[in-house]
mmCIF file of C-alpha atoms in Angstrom:
data_model
loop_
_atom_site.group_PDB
_atom_site.id
_atom_site.type_symbol
_atom_site.label_atom_id
_atom_site.label_comp_id
_atom_site.label_asym_id
_atom_site.label_seq_id
_atom_site.Cartn_x
_atom_site.Cartn_y
_atom_site.Cartn_z
ATOM 1 C CA MET A 1 79.090 2.031 31.144
ATOM 2 C CA LYS A 2 75.884 0.590 31.431
ATOM 3 C CA LEU A 3 74.412 -0.196 28.016
ATOM 4 C CA LYS A 4 71.113 1.192 26.520
ATOM 5 C CA ARG A 5 68.629 -1.883 26.607
ATOM 6 C CA SER A 6 66.490 -1.568 22.695
ATOM 7 C CA PHE A 7 64.661 -3.207 20.211
ATOM 8 C CA THR A 8 66.610 -5.500 17.977
ATOM 9 C CA LEU A 9 65.188 -4.858 13.715
ATOM 10 C CA ILE A 10 63.780 -8.159 14.051
ATOM 11 C CA GLU A 11 61.437 -8.050 16.842
ATOM 12 C CA THR A 12 60.615 -4.668 15.411
ATOM 13 C CA ILE A 13 59.868 -5.975 11.869
ATOM 14 C CA VAL A 14 57.585 -9.001 13.431
ATOM 15 C CA VAL A 15 55.456 -6.001 15.497
ATOM 16 C CA LEU A 16 55.220 -4.123 12.568
ATOM 17 C CA SER A 17 54.347 -7.073 10.075
ATOM 18 C CA LEU A 18 52.003 -8.019 12.406
ATOM 19 C CA ILE A 19 50.379 -5.319 13.448
ATOM 20 C CA GLY A 20 50.436 -4.661 9.983
ATOM 21 C CA LEU A 21 48.493 -8.074 9.444
ATOM 22 C CA PHE A 22 45.372 -6.860 11.398
ATOM 23 C CA LEU A 23 44.727 -4.071 11.055
ATOM 24 C CA PRO A 24 43.225 -4.424 7.768
ATOM 25 C CA ILE A 25 40.910 -6.915 9.329
ATOM 26 C CA ILE A 26 39.763 -5.253 11.933
ATOM 27 C CA PHE A 27 38.688 -3.021 9.366
ATOM 28 C CA ALA A 28 37.403 -4.658 7.242
ATOM 29 C CA ILE A 29 35.107 -6.455 9.928
ATOM 30 C CA VAL A 30 34.351 -3.225 11.530
ATOM 31 C CA PHE A 31 33.268 -1.937 7.470
ATOM 32 C CA THR A 32 31.784 -5.084 6.630
ATOM 33 C CA LEU A 33 28.940 -4.429 10.132
ATOM 34 C CA VAL A 34 28.412 -0.673 8.947
ATOM 35 C CA SER A 35 27.663 -1.261 5.811
ATOM 36 C CA GLN A 36 24.988 -3.473 7.150
ATOM 37 C CA GLN A 37 23.749 -1.348 9.426
ATOM 38 C CA MET A 38 23.798 1.184 6.715
ATOM 39 C CA LYS A 39 22.211 -1.178 4.179
ATOM 40 C CA VAL A 40 18.919 -1.955 7.388
ATOM 41 C CA THR A 41 18.396 2.085 8.114
ATOM 42 C CA ARG A 42 18.616 2.574 4.637
ATOM 43 C CA LEU A 43 15.655 -0.188 3.827
ATOM 44 C CA SER A 44 13.804 1.329 6.621
ATOM 45 C CA LEU A 45 13.889 4.234 5.650
ATOM 46 C CA ILE A 46 12.228 4.052 2.510
ATOM 47 C CA LYS A 47 10.153 1.764 3.311
ATOM 48 C CA ARG A 48 8.117 3.137 5.782
ATOM 49 C CA GLN A 49 8.348 6.327 4.147
ATOM 50 C CA GLY A 50 6.766 4.152 1.300
ATOM 51 C CA ASP A 51 4.136 2.908 3.799
ATOM 52 C CA PHE A 52 3.603 6.376 4.639
ATOM 53 C CA ILE A 53 2.997 8.051 0.875
ATOM 54 C CA LEU A 54 0.580 4.768 0.050
ATOM 55 C CA ASN A 55 -1.368 4.677 3.343
ATOM 56 C CA GLU A 56 -2.262 8.333 3.292
ATOM 57 C CA ILE A 57 -3.211 8.295 -1.183
ATOM 58 C CA SER A 58 -5.127 5.969 -0.581
ATOM 59 C CA SER A 59 -7.043 7.231 2.558
ATOM 60 C CA LEU A 60 -7.209 10.436 0.770
ATOM 61 C CA MET A 61 -8.562 8.360 -1.795
ATOM 62 C CA LYS A 62 -11.153 6.246 -0.010
ATOM 63 C CA ASN A 63 -12.567 8.982 1.596
ATOM 64 C CA SER A 64 -12.793 11.897 0.024
ATOM 65 C CA ALA A 65 -12.278 11.695 -3.967
ATOM 66 C CA LEU A 66 -15.085 11.604 -5.650
ATOM 67 C CA SER A 67 -14.313 12.448 -8.995
ATOM 68 C CA ILE A 68 -11.109 12.690 -11.229
ATOM 69 C CA HIS A 69 -9.126 15.950 -12.972
ATOM 70 C CA SER A 70 -6.811 17.012 -15.123
ATOM 71 C CA ASP A 71 -6.820 19.892 -14.118
ATOM 72 C CA PHE A 72 -7.656 22.729 -11.188
ATOM 73 C CA PRO A 73 -10.548 24.021 -10.692
ATOM 74 C CA PRO A 74 -12.625 20.804 -11.538
ATOM 75 C CA ASN A 75 -14.953 21.099 -13.590
ATOM 76 C CA ASP A 76 -16.880 19.457 -16.475
ATOM 77 C CA GLN A 77 -14.567 20.153 -18.911
ATOM 78 C CA ASN A 78 -11.288 18.440 -17.554
ATOM 79 C CA ASN A 79 -13.026 15.780 -15.628
ATOM 80 C CA LEU A 80 -11.561 12.573 -16.516
ATOM 81 C CA CYS A 81 -13.161 8.858 -16.522
ATOM 82 C CA ASP A 82 -16.407 9.765 -16.145
ATOM 83 C CA ARG A 83 -17.473 8.058 -19.271
ATOM 84 C CA GLU A 84 -17.010 4.442 -20.090
ATOM 85 C CA ASN A 85 -13.766 2.664 -21.795
ATOM 86 C CA THR A 86 -11.882 6.042 -20.648
ATOM 87 C CA VAL A 87 -8.321 5.408 -19.389
ATOM 88 C CA TYR A 88 -6.329 8.877 -18.943
ATOM 89 C CA ASP A 89 -1.989 8.365 -18.489
ATOM 90 C CA THR A 90 -0.189 10.624 -16.211
ATOM 91 C CA GLU A 91 2.822 11.163 -14.658
ATOM 92 C CA SER A 92 2.434 14.256 -12.973
ATOM 93 C CA SER A 93 -0.706 15.621 -11.782
ATOM 94 C CA LEU A 94 -3.896 14.710 -10.863
ATOM 95 C CA VAL A 95 -7.106 16.604 -9.345
ATOM 96 C CA PHE A 96 -9.647 14.919 -7.539
ATOM 97 C CA ARG A 97 -12.867 16.602 -6.058
ATOM 98 C CA ASP A 98 -14.257 15.943 -2.502
ATOM 99 C CA LYS A 99 -17.584 15.848 -1.640
ATOM 100 C CA ASN A 100 -17.693 19.621 0.142
ATOM 101 C CA ASN A 101 -17.118 20.973 -3.296
ATOM 102 C CA TYR A 102 -13.323 21.109 -1.951
ATOM 103 C CA TRP A 103 -10.313 19.789 -4.433
ATOM 104 C CA PHE A 104 -6.908 17.830 -3.571
ATOM 105 C CA ARG A 105 -4.083 17.704 -6.386
ATOM 106 C CA ILE A 106 -2.322 15.030 -6.286
ATOM 107 C CA PHE A 107 1.185 15.564 -7.875
ATOM 108 C CA PHE A 108 4.972 14.427 -9.254
ATOM 109 C CA ASP A 109 7.640 17.545 -8.191
ATOM 110 C CA ASN A 110 11.225 17.586 -8.098
ATOM 111 C CA ASN A 111 11.731 13.296 -7.158
ATOM 112 C CA ARG A 112 8.494 13.651 -3.889
ATOM 113 C CA ILE A 113 5.218 13.278 -4.036
ATOM 114 C CA ALA A 114 3.554 16.153 -2.921
ATOM 115 C CA SER A 115 -0.636 17.124 -2.167
ATOM 116 C CA TYR A 116 -2.314 19.863 -1.864
ATOM 117 C CA SER A 117 -5.804 20.882 -0.525
ATOM 118 C CA SER A 118 -7.401 23.636 -1.652
ATOM 119 C CA ALA A 119 -9.413 23.517 1.553
ATOM 120 C CA THR A 120 -6.576 24.194 3.898
ATOM 121 C CA ASN A 121 -4.407 25.958 0.560
ATOM 122 C CA VAL A 122 -1.802 24.260 1.780
ATOM 123 C CA THR A 123 1.135 22.017 0.048
ATOM 124 C CA TYR A 124 2.782 19.028 1.513
ATOM 125 C CA TYR A 125 5.117 16.757 0.838
ATOM 126 C CA LEU A 126 4.946 13.142 1.354
ATOM 127 C CA ASN A 127 8.318 11.866 1.370
ATOM 128 C CA SER A 128 11.318 13.545 3.018
ATOM 129 C CA ASN A 129 14.478 14.960 0.418
ATOM 130 C CA GLU A 130 16.582 11.351 1.527
ATOM 131 C CA VAL A 131 15.174 9.586 0.002
ATOM 132 C CA ARG A 132 14.044 9.481 -4.388
ATOM 133 C CA VAL A 133 10.555 9.277 -6.068
ATOM 134 C CA TYR A 134 10.676 7.554 -9.979
ATOM 135 C CA ASP A 135 8.724 5.841 -12.347
ATOM 136 C CA PHE A 136 5.772 7.400 -10.782
ATOM 137 C CA PHE A 137 2.855 7.266 -11.990
ATOM 138 C CA MET A 138 -0.803 7.708 -12.415
ATOM 139 C CA ARG A 139 -3.857 6.416 -14.005
ATOM 140 C CA CYS A 140 -7.797 6.351 -13.934
ATOM 141 C CA ARG A 141 -10.018 3.813 -16.243
ATOM 142 C CA ASN A 142 -13.640 3.666 -16.168
ATOM 143 C CA ASN A 143 -14.634 0.625 -17.695
ATOM 144 C CA SER A 144 -18.644 0.769 -16.785
ATOM 145 C CA SER A 145 -20.863 4.059 -16.424
ATOM 146 C CA TYR A 146 -22.402 2.607 -13.905
ATOM 147 C CA THR A 147 -19.089 1.988 -11.736
ATOM 148 C CA PRO A 148 -17.030 4.435 -9.942
ATOM 149 C CA PRO A 149 -13.742 5.285 -12.069
ATOM 150 C CA LEU A 150 -10.570 3.439 -10.960
ATOM 151 C CA PHE A 151 -7.913 4.865 -10.402
ATOM 152 C CA VAL A 152 -4.048 3.032 -9.649
ATOM 153 C CA ILE A 153 -1.071 4.457 -8.409
ATOM 154 C CA TRP A 154 2.388 2.560 -8.783
ATOM 155 C CA PHE A 155 6.501 4.565 -7.858
ATOM 156 C CA ARG A 156 9.471 3.303 -6.878
ATOM 157 C CA ILE A 157 11.499 4.892 -4.516
ATOM 158 C CA CYS A 158 15.026 4.490 -3.491
ATOM 159 C CA TYR A 159 17.886 6.058 -1.204
ATOM 160 C CA ARG A 160 18.729 9.056 -2.503
ATOM 161 C CA ASN A 161 22.324 9.388 -3.539
ATOM 162 C CA PRO A 162 23.144 13.362 -1.859
ATOM 163 C CA ASN A 163 25.578 14.483 -4.275
ATOM 164 C CA THR A 164 24.115 13.151 -7.501
ATOM 165 C CA ASN A 165 20.944 13.509 -6.192
ATOM 166 C CA ASP A 166 20.704 10.014 -7.826
ATOM 167 C CA CYS A 167 20.046 6.432 -6.284
ATOM 168 C CA ALA A 168 22.431 5.485 -4.190
ATOM 169 C CA GLN A 169 24.482 2.565 -6.729
ATOM 170 C CA THR A 170 26.832 1.525 -4.473
ATOM 171 C CA ASN A 171 25.433 -3.063 -3.308
ATOM 172 C CA GLU A 172 25.758 -1.837 0.722
ATOM 173 C CA GLU A 173 23.740 1.110 -0.377
ATOM 174 C CA LYS A 174 21.622 0.268 -3.271
ATOM 175 C CA VAL A 175 18.053 -0.499 -2.008
ATOM 176 C CA ASP A 176 14.672 0.587 -3.775
ATOM 177 C CA LEU A 177 11.256 -0.774 -3.722
ATOM 178 C CA ARG A 178 7.907 -0.431 -5.648
ATOM 179 C CA TYR A 179 4.720 1.015 -4.472
ATOM 180 C CA GLU A 180 2.175 0.277 -6.284
ATOM 181 C CA THR A 181 -2.008 0.288 -5.323
ATOM 182 C CA ARG A 182 -5.668 0.227 -6.971
ATOM 183 C CA ILE A 183 -8.870 2.466 -5.388
ATOM 184 C CA ARG A 184 -12.231 2.363 -6.546
ATOM 185 C CA LEU A 185 -13.263 5.035 -6.002
ATOM 186 C CA ARG A 186 -16.451 5.229 -3.621
ATOM 187 C CA ASN A 187 -18.303 8.222 -2.735
ATOM 188 C CA ARG A 188 -20.138 9.060 -6.749
ATOM 189 C CA MET B 1 74.000 -14.234 27.431
ATOM 190 C CA LYS B 2 70.730 -13.042 24.873
ATOM 191 C CA LYS B 3 67.812 -13.286 27.061
ATOM 192 C CA SER B 4 64.851 -14.462 24.800
ATOM 193 C CA PHE B 5 60.829 -15.805 24.900
ATOM 194 C CA SER B 6 60.471 -19.743 25.815
ATOM 195 C CA LEU B 7 58.568 -21.634 23.683
ATOM 196 C CA ILE B 8 55.916 -21.570 26.423
ATOM 197 C CA GLU B 9 56.063 -18.240 26.422
ATOM 198 C CA VAL B 10 54.994 -17.937 22.840
ATOM 199 C CA LEU B 11 52.768 -20.681 22.690
ATOM 200 C CA VAL B 12 50.456 -18.467 25.726
ATOM 201 C CA PHE B 13 50.936 -15.462 23.188
ATOM 202 C CA ALA B 14 49.743 -17.025 20.540
ATOM 203 C CA GLY B 15 47.136 -18.631 22.464
ATOM 204 C CA ILE B 16 45.370 -15.224 23.867
ATOM 205 C CA LEU B 17 46.249 -13.736 20.012
ATOM 206 C CA GLN B 18 44.314 -17.054 19.239
ATOM 207 C CA ILE B 19 40.882 -16.147 21.838
ATOM 208 C CA PHE B 20 40.552 -12.504 21.059
ATOM 209 C CA PHE B 21 40.095 -13.431 16.976
ATOM 210 C CA ILE B 22 37.983 -16.232 17.178
ATOM 211 C CA ALA B 23 35.374 -14.584 20.067
ATOM 212 C CA ALA B 24 35.637 -10.778 17.212
ATOM 213 C CA LEU B 25 34.823 -13.290 14.716
ATOM 214 C CA SER B 26 32.231 -15.190 15.879
ATOM 215 C CA THR B 27 31.335 -11.243 17.718
ATOM 216 C CA THR B 28 31.198 -10.156 13.032
ATOM 217 C CA VAL B 29 29.320 -13.019 12.463
ATOM 218 C CA PHE B 30 26.761 -12.540 14.466
ATOM 219 C CA PHE B 31 25.697 -8.925 14.605
ATOM 220 C CA VAL B 32 26.006 -9.610 10.680
ATOM 221 C CA ARG B 33 23.045 -11.754 11.128
ATOM 222 C CA ASN B 34 21.049 -9.939 12.911
ATOM 223 C CA LEU B 35 21.586 -7.692 10.897
ATOM 224 C CA LYS B 36 20.676 -9.432 7.173
ATOM 225 C CA ASN B 37 17.725 -11.296 9.800
ATOM 226 C CA GLU B 38 16.320 -6.705 9.934
ATOM 227 C CA GLU B 39 16.814 -6.648 6.642
ATOM 228 C CA TYR B 40 14.421 -9.326 5.856
ATOM 229 C CA LYS B 41 11.927 -8.819 7.720
ATOM 230 C CA ILE B 42 11.787 -5.966 6.166
ATOM 231 C CA LEU B 43 11.538 -6.850 2.707
ATOM 232 C CA ALA B 44 8.964 -9.418 4.061
ATOM 233 C CA SER B 45 6.858 -7.278 5.532
ATOM 234 C CA TYR B 46 6.956 -4.759 2.519
ATOM 235 C CA TYR B 47 5.866 -8.632 0.492
ATOM 236 C CA LEU B 48 3.176 -8.723 3.214
ATOM 237 C CA GLY B 49 1.817 -6.015 2.795
ATOM 238 C CA ASP B 50 1.510 -5.788 -1.277
ATOM 239 C CA LEU B 51 -0.400 -8.202 -1.221
ATOM 240 C CA SER B 52 -2.654 -7.046 1.453
ATOM 241 C CA GLU B 53 -2.895 -3.528 -0.934
ATOM 242 C CA TRP B 54 -4.059 -6.125 -4.203
ATOM 243 C CA LEU B 55 -5.981 -8.771 -2.020
ATOM 244 C CA ARG B 56 -7.689 -5.631 -0.570
ATOM 245 C CA TYR B 57 -8.704 -4.430 -4.363
ATOM 246 C CA ASN B 58 -9.865 -8.064 -6.111
ATOM 247 C CA LYS B 59 -12.218 -7.772 -3.666
ATOM 248 C CA ASP B 60 -13.560 -4.033 -4.421
ATOM 249 C CA ILE B 61 -13.847 -4.658 -7.743
ATOM 250 C CA ASP B 62 -15.519 -8.884 -7.052
ATOM 251 C CA TRP B 63 -16.681 -9.341 -3.643
ATOM 252 C CA ASN B 64 -17.967 -12.773 -5.482
ATOM 253 C CA GLY B 65 -15.480 -13.810 -7.232
ATOM 254 C CA PHE B 66 -13.100 -13.717 -4.158
ATOM 255 C CA SER B 67 -15.909 -14.900 -1.463
ATOM 256 C CA LYS B 68 -15.576 -17.653 -4.020
ATOM 257 C CA ARG B 69 -11.696 -18.485 -3.431
ATOM 258 C CA SER B 70 -12.627 -18.560 0.324
ATOM 259 C CA SER B 71 -13.347 -21.434 2.031
ATOM 260 C CA PRO B 72 -14.564 -22.317 5.690
ATOM 261 C CA SER B 73 -11.729 -24.817 6.453
ATOM 262 C CA GLY B 74 -9.312 -22.608 3.931
ATOM 263 C CA MET B 75 -7.742 -22.168 1.384
ATOM 264 C CA ARG B 76 -4.175 -21.949 0.728
ATOM 265 C CA TYR B 77 -2.345 -20.575 -2.003
ATOM 266 C CA CYS B 78 1.310 -19.522 -2.527
ATOM 267 C CA PHE B 79 1.998 -15.574 -4.324
ATOM 268 C CA ASN B 80 5.494 -15.445 -5.206
ATOM 269 C CA SER B 81 3.488 -13.294 -8.273
ATOM 270 C CA LEU B 82 0.738 -11.679 -7.614
ATOM 271 C CA ASN B 83 -2.486 -14.029 -9.126
ATOM 272 C CA TRP B 84 -4.358 -16.665 -8.719
ATOM 273 C CA ASN B 85 -2.908 -19.107 -10.694
ATOM 274 C CA ASN B 86 -0.202 -21.251 -7.944
ATOM 275 C CA GLN B 87 -3.059 -22.980 -4.831
ATOM 276 C CA GLY B 88 -1.534 -24.400 -2.787
ATOM 277 C CA SER B 89 1.566 -24.412 -0.532
ATOM 278 C CA CYS B 90 5.208 -22.369 -3.102
ATOM 279 C CA SER B 91 7.429 -25.015 -3.259
ATOM 280 C CA SER B 92 10.505 -22.579 -3.743
ATOM 281 C CA TYR B 93 11.641 -19.600 -2.979
ATOM 282 C CA GLY B 94 10.519 -17.629 -5.998
ATOM 283 C CA LEU B 95 10.040 -14.353 -5.169
ATOM 284 C CA GLY B 96 12.196 -11.774 -4.203
ATOM 285 C CA ASN B 97 15.389 -10.231 -6.245
ATOM 286 C CA PRO B 98 17.389 -12.191 -5.812
ATOM 287 C CA PRO B 99 14.801 -14.804 -4.560
ATOM 288 C CA LEU B 100 15.063 -15.964 -1.063
ATOM 289 C CA PHE B 101 11.498 -14.746 -0.048
ATOM 290 C CA LYS B 102 8.053 -17.347 -0.564
ATOM 291 C CA ARG B 103 4.692 -15.530 0.219
ATOM 292 C CA GLU B 104 1.323 -17.795 0.777
ATOM 293 C CA LEU B 105 -2.089 -16.874 1.399
ATOM 294 C CA VAL B 106 -5.126 -18.755 3.707
ATOM 295 C CA LEU B 107 -8.573 -17.534 2.955
ATOM 296 C CA THR B 108 -10.971 -18.706 5.103
ATOM 297 C CA THR B 109 -14.594 -18.224 4.876
ATOM 298 C CA ILE B 110 -15.914 -16.920 8.581
ATOM 299 C CA ASN B 111 -19.632 -16.610 8.625
ATOM 300 C CA PRO B 112 -20.832 -18.980 6.408
ATOM 301 C CA PRO B 113 -22.780 -19.772 4.088
ATOM 302 C CA ASP B 114 -23.111 -15.656 4.498
ATOM 303 C CA ASN B 115 -19.331 -15.255 2.885
ATOM 304 C CA THR B 116 -19.635 -11.748 3.939
ATOM 305 C CA ARG B 117 -16.423 -11.549 5.870
ATOM 306 C CA ILE B 118 -13.054 -13.035 5.053
ATOM 307 C CA GLU B 119 -9.811 -13.862 7.047
ATOM 308 C CA ALA B 120 -7.171 -13.378 5.122
ATOM 309 C CA HIS B 121 -3.757 -15.206 6.724
ATOM 310 C CA ILE B 122 -0.021 -14.113 4.735
ATOM 311 C CA PHE B 123 2.869 -15.645 5.568
ATOM 312 C CA VAL B 124 5.617 -14.433 4.119
ATOM 313 C CA SER B 125 8.828 -16.749 4.477
ATOM 314 C CA TRP B 126 12.455 -17.025 4.003
ATOM 315 C CA ASP B 127 15.656 -18.975 4.666
ATOM 316 C CA ASP B 128 18.209 -17.797 7.037
ATOM 317 C CA SER B 129 20.745 -20.807 6.928
ATOM 318 C CA GLY B 130 18.932 -23.834 7.173
ATOM 319 C CA VAL B 131 15.935 -22.320 9.118
ATOM 320 C CA ASP B 132 12.596 -21.398 7.900
ATOM 321 C CA LYS B 133 12.394 -17.875 9.234
ATOM 322 C CA SER B 134 8.507 -15.550 8.396
ATOM 323 C CA VAL B 135 6.499 -12.866 9.407
ATOM 324 C CA ASN B 136 2.474 -12.541 9.466
ATOM 325 C CA SER B 137 -0.617 -10.804 9.153
ATOM 326 C CA LYS B 138 -4.316 -11.155 9.047
ATOM 327 C CA ILE B 139 -6.757 -8.871 8.233
ATOM 328 C CA ILE B 140 -10.216 -9.544 7.949
ATOM 329 C CA LEU B 141 -12.134 -8.414 4.221
ATOM 330 C CA THR B 142 -15.372 -7.384 4.654
ATOM 331 C CA PRO B 143 -17.378 -6.100 0.703
ATOM 332 C CA LEU B 144 -17.827 -2.762 2.348
ATOM 333 C CA ASP B 145 -14.690 -1.514 4.354
#
């Protein structure tokens, strides 16, 4: 009778222990690569969106803003920083009148920065839902009645955890950047 | 007689396995270094933009004061923090959290003595395992742009 040849117990144990040794190493390598790639992708995303917000607001202010107001429609009663030594801080919204007598509003809405224009009657959001804007702050200041008011904006932007709606907290996901700009209104 | 592996067979197997692991490890190190470098490049360009904004604001509020900080041969400043206190090159990597970067600015007057065009050359550099890497940007600043 022909004897059926099979692996011995020792052979099987050796093979299984080798697999048990190598698999975690391979998984650790793949995990490191994927998490690093994720971090770079997220950093790139928040930088792109932060740059976009800052550029949009800067060009709006430089090209169009004539005066700053606390509410809309803009009028003399809600005009801000039009007199010497005045400061106004807000974490929510500011309204700006442009040279064509239209107005636009920059406001903070549920972790996103938005802009509304009375000329087009459209609100558009400057950042996507993938990122979260926080520590949003706007200020106008006037030190001298001979110079136009100064507009300051700063905010932080991070990658949003879709489950908690908060900034992603694990080490490989934790990326946030702070943006700030100061613009002197020109078209007064 | 029970057949078993010869010493040569075991050595060949161990050698092939070793080559495979060394190749896998060096590929991983290469990719991780590349990705880290990408991350540092993105952060460096962020610090670069940060200083550009700050410079634009500074020249807007006081062009005369701003232009005095520049010279035809170029004046160098260390901008690890946003102030004019550190003239000259940066002595250390002190920018970022953890501090891995240094940021320097060279201000050059293009058309003396009018001083109406100043070139700002910004360098952000970081140490990549003993190799100094950097990104840079040149902007031209005028009183009315």
